[in-house]
CSV table of C-alpha atoms in Angstrom, one decimal:
chain,number,residue,atom,x,y,z
A,795,UNK,CA,152.1,99.1,-160.8
A,796,UNK,CA,153.1,100.7,-157.7
A,797,UNK,CA,157.0,100.1,-156.8
A,798,UNK,CA,159.2,101.3,-153.8
A,799,UNK,CA,162.9,102.4,-153.7
A,800,UNK,CA,164.2,101.9,-150.2
A,801,UNK,CA,167.3,104.1,-149.1
A,802,UNK,CA,169.6,103.9,-146.1
A,803,UNK,CA,170.6,106.0,-143.4
A,804,UNK,CA,167.1,106.9,-142.5
A,805,UNK,CA,166.0,108.7,-146.0
A,806,UNK,CA,162.2,107.7,-146.6
A,807,UNK,CA,161.5,105.4,-149.4
A,808,UNK,CA,160.4,106.8,-152.6
A,809,UNK,CA,157.6,105.1,-154.7
A,810,UNK,CA,156.8,105.0,-158.1
A,811,UNK,CA,153.6,104.2,-160.5
A,812,UNK,CA,155.4,102.5,-163.6
A,813,UNK,CA,153.2,101.8,-166.5
A,814,UNK,CA,155.6,100.1,-168.7
A,815,UNK,CA,156.4,96.6,-167.7
A,816,UNK,CA,159.7,96.3,-169.6
A,817,UNK,CA,160.9,99.5,-167.5
A,818,UNK,CA,159.7,97.7,-164.0
A,819,UNK,CA,161.7,94.6,-165.1
A,820,UNK,CA,164.7,96.3,-165.9
A,821,UNK,CA,165.0,98.7,-162.4
A,822,UNK,CA,165.9,95.7,-159.8
A,823,UNK,CA,168.9,95.4,-162.4
A,824,UNK,CA,169.9,98.9,-161.5
A,825,UNK,CA,168.9,99.3,-158.0
A,826,UNK,CA,169.3,95.8,-157.0
A,827,UNK,CA,167.5,94.7,-153.7
A,828,UNK,CA,166.3,98.0,-152.9
A,829,UNK,CA,163.9,98.7,-155.7
A,830,UNK,CA,160.7,96.4,-155.4
A,831,UNK,CA,156.9,96.4,-155.3
A,832,UNK,CA,155.3,99.0,-153.4
A,833,UNK,CA,153.4,97.3,-150.2
A,834,UNK,CA,149.8,97.7,-150.6
A,835,UNK,CA,149.2,99.8,-147.5
A,836,UNK,CA,151.8,102.9,-148.3
A,837,UNK,CA,150.8,106.1,-147.1
A,838,UNK,CA,150.6,108.1,-150.6
A,839,UNK,CA,149.6,111.2,-149.0
A,840,UNK,CA,153.3,111.4,-147.2
A,841,UNK,CA,155.9,109.7,-149.6
A,842,UNK,CA,157.0,111.5,-152.8
A,843,UNK,CA,155.5,109.5,-155.9
A,844,UNK,CA,156.6,109.4,-159.8
A,845,UNK,CA,154.3,108.2,-162.6
A,846,UNK,CA,156.1,107.1,-165.2
A,847,UNK,CA,154.4,106.5,-168.6
A,848,UNK,CA,154.9,104.0,-171.4
A,849,UNK,CA,155.9,106.6,-173.7
A,850,UNK,CA,157.9,108.8,-171.8
A,851,UNK,CA,161.2,109.0,-174.0
A,852,UNK,CA,163.5,109.0,-170.9
A,853,UNK,CA,162.6,107.4,-168.2
A,854,UNK,CA,166.0,105.9,-166.3
A,855,UNK,CA,166.9,109.7,-166.3
A,856,UNK,CA,163.6,111.0,-165.2
A,857,UNK,CA,163.9,108.2,-162.3
A,858,UNK,CA,167.5,109.6,-161.5
A,859,UNK,CA,166.4,112.9,-161.2
A,860,UNK,CA,163.5,112.2,-159.1
A,861,UNK,CA,165.8,110.0,-156.6
A,862,UNK,CA,168.3,113.2,-156.5
A,863,UNK,CA,165.5,115.8,-155.9
A,864,UNK,CA,164.0,113.8,-153.1
A,865,UNK,CA,167.4,112.6,-151.5
A,866,UNK,CA,167.3,113.7,-148.1
A,867,UNK,CA,167.7,112.3,-144.9
A,868,UNK,CA,167.8,113.1,-141.1
A,869,UNK,CA,170.3,114.9,-139.4
A,870,UNK,CA,173.3,114.4,-139.1
A,871,UNK,CA,173.5,112.9,-142.7
A,872,UNK,CA,174.3,115.2,-145.6
A,873,UNK,CA,174.1,114.3,-149.1
A,874,UNK,CA,176.7,114.9,-151.6
A,875,UNK,CA,176.8,114.2,-155.6
A,876,UNK,CA,180.5,113.3,-155.8
A,877,UNK,CA,182.7,110.3,-155.7
A,878,UNK,CA,184.9,109.0,-152.8
A,879,UNK,CA,188.1,106.7,-152.3
A,880,UNK,CA,189.4,105.6,-149.1
A,881,UNK,CA,193.1,104.8,-148.3
A,882,UNK,CA,194.0,104.1,-144.7
A,883,UNK,CA,192.0,106.1,-142.5
A,884,UNK,CA,191.7,108.9,-144.8
A,885,UNK,CA,188.2,109.5,-147.0
A,886,UNK,CA,189.3,111.6,-150.3
A,887,UNK,CA,185.8,113.3,-152.1
A,888,UNK,CA,185.6,114.3,-155.0
A,889,UNK,CA,182.6,116.4,-155.9
A,890,UNK,CA,181.6,117.8,-159.4
A,891,UNK,CA,178.6,117.9,-161.5
A,892,UNK,CA,177.7,115.2,-164.0
A,893,UNK,CA,179.8,114.4,-166.9
A,894,UNK,CA,183.0,116.1,-165.5
A,895,UNK,CA,184.8,112.5,-165.1
A,896,UNK,CA,184.4,111.6,-161.7
A,897,UNK,CA,183.8,108.1,-162.3
A,898,UNK,CA,186.9,107.9,-164.9
A,899,UNK,CA,189.2,109.8,-161.8
A,900,UNK,CA,187.5,107.1,-159.2
A,901,UNK,CA,188.5,103.9,-161.3
A,902,UNK,CA,192.0,105.2,-162.0
A,903,UNK,CA,192.5,105.9,-158.3
A,904,UNK,CA,191.0,102.3,-157.1
A,905,UNK,CA,193.5,100.6,-160.2
A,906,UNK,CA,196.5,102.1,-158.2
A,907,UNK,CA,195.4,101.1,-154.7
A,908,UNK,CA,193.2,103.3,-153.1
A,909,UNK,CA,189.6,101.6,-152.1
A,910,UNK,CA,186.2,102.2,-153.6
A,911,UNK,CA,183.7,103.7,-151.7
A,912,UNK,CA,181.2,105.4,-154.6
A,913,UNK,CA,181.3,107.5,-157.6
A,914,UNK,CA,178.2,108.8,-157.7
A,915,UNK,CA,176.3,109.8,-154.6
A,916,UNK,CA,177.4,109.2,-150.8
A,917,UNK,CA,176.6,110.5,-147.6
A,918,UNK,CA,179.0,112.3,-144.8
A,919,UNK,CA,177.8,112.4,-140.9
A,920,UNK,CA,178.1,115.7,-139.8
A,921,UNK,CA,178.8,114.5,-135.9
A,922,UNK,CA,181.7,112.1,-137.0
A,923,UNK,CA,182.7,113.0,-140.6
A,924,UNK,CA,182.4,109.5,-141.6
A,925,UNK,CA,181.9,108.9,-145.2
A,926,UNK,CA,179.3,106.4,-146.3
A,927,UNK,CA,178.5,105.1,-149.9
A,928,UNK,CA,174.5,105.6,-150.9
């Protein structure tokens, strides 16, 4: 069955062919309302499609990698893998690879008064320098 992941800020949706109904039932909990059944009239030749078989040992990791590899958007947005908090009119951005403590740092800063923005992926408007959560 084909599913669609809608993404913000002019990014094209991603499409998945998921053959495992248990996995298909789990993904809305992970992605929320952005993950839904794909419309029957989607243009298969223009959007990325990931096929996930029922015997895939790490399907969530496969999906996450696919999403990051295809996370592009039209100018003026630039996508970063990192965490961000705000205080007042300032944003504090933390860029680092996976498993280096970004989420832990963001959680701590949130507990001491910073405002949570994102702990995994965010957009930067290259014209205005505005930071937006993914």
